[in-house]
Structure formats: structure tokens, C-alpha cells
CSV table of C-alpha atoms in Angstrom, one decimal:
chain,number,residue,atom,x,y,z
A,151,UNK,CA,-30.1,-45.1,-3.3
A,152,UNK,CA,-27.3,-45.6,-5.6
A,153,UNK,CA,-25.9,-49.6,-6.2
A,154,UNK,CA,-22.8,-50.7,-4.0
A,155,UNK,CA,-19.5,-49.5,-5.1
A,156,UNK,CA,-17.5,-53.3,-6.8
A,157,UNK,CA,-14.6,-52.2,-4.6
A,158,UNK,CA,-14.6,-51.2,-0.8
A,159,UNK,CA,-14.9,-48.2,0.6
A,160,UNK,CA,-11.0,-46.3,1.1
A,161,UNK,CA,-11.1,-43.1,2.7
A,162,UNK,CA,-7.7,-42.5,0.9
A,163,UNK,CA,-9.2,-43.2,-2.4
A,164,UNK,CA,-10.2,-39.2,-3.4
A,165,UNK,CA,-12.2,-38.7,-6.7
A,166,UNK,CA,-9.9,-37.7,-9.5
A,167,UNK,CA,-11.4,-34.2,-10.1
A,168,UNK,CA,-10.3,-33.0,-6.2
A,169,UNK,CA,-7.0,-34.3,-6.3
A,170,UNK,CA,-6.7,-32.5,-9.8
A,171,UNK,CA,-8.1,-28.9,-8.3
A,172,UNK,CA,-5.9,-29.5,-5.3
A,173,UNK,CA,-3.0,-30.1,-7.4
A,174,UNK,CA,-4.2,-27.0,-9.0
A,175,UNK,CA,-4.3,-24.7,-5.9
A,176,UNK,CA,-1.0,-26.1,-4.5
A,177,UNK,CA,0.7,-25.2,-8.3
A,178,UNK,CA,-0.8,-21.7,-8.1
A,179,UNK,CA,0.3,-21.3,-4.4
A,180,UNK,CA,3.7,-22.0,-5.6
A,181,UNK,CA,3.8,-20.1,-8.2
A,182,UNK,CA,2.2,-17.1,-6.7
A,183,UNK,CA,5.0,-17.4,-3.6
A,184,UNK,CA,7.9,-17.5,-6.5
A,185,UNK,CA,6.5,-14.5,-8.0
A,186,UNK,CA,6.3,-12.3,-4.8
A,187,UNK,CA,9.7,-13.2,-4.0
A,188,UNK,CA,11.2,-10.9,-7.2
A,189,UNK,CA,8.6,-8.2,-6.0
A,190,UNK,CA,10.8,-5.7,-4.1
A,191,UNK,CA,10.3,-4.9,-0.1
A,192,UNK,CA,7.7,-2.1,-0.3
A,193,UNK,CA,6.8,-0.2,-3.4
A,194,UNK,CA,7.3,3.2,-1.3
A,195,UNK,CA,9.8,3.5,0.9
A,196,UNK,CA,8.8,4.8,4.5
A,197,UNK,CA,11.1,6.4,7.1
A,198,UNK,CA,8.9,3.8,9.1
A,199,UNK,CA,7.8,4.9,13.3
A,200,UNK,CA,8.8,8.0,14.8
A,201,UNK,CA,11.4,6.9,17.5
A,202,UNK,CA,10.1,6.4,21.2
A,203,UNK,CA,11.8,8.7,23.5
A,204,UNK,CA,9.1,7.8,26.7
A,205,UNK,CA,6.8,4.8,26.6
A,206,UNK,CA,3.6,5.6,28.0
A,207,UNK,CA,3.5,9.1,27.3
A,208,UNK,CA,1.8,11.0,24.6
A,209,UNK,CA,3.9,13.0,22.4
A,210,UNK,CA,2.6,16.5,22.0
């Protein structure tokens, strides 16, 4: 067993090295939204679903 910590026990005192990968993660999130927001709609465009004339019926 390891000695008793000097101070006591915070559940809102986090090590150092999480809060630095969290800041991390939350810096990479960020950036990775900013850069998919230049990125255009789709790459190929695509006349998208043929248009529903009947629901429920198959189209032969």
C-alpha cells in the first residue's frame, strides 16, 4: 500500500497528464470540425434517389 496522500482526497483534483490528453483530444476535435467545414458537400455529385411515384410498390 502506498503512504496517505498530505492533502485530502478531491474527486475534482484530475492528474495533470489526463487533463493535458483531454485538452489534447478536445484541440484535435476542434480542429478536425474546422477543417471538414472547407471540405465541399460530397466529392461526387449524385442525382441522389430515383423519385417515388407509388409507396409500397416495387418498381419494375
Amino acid at each position: 500500500m502506498t503512504d496517505a496522500p498530505d492533502r485530502p482526497f478531491s474527486a475534482l483534483d484530475f492528474p495533470a497528464d489526463l487533463r493535458a490528453a483531454q485538452r489534447t483530444a478536445a484541440e484535435l476535435y476542434a480542429a478536425l470540425h474546422t477543417y471538414q467545414a472547407t471540405l465541399p458537400w460530397s466529392r461526387e455529385p449524385h442525382p441522389g434517389w430515383p423519385e417515388d411515384t407509388e409507396r409500397g410498390t416495387e418498381s419494375r
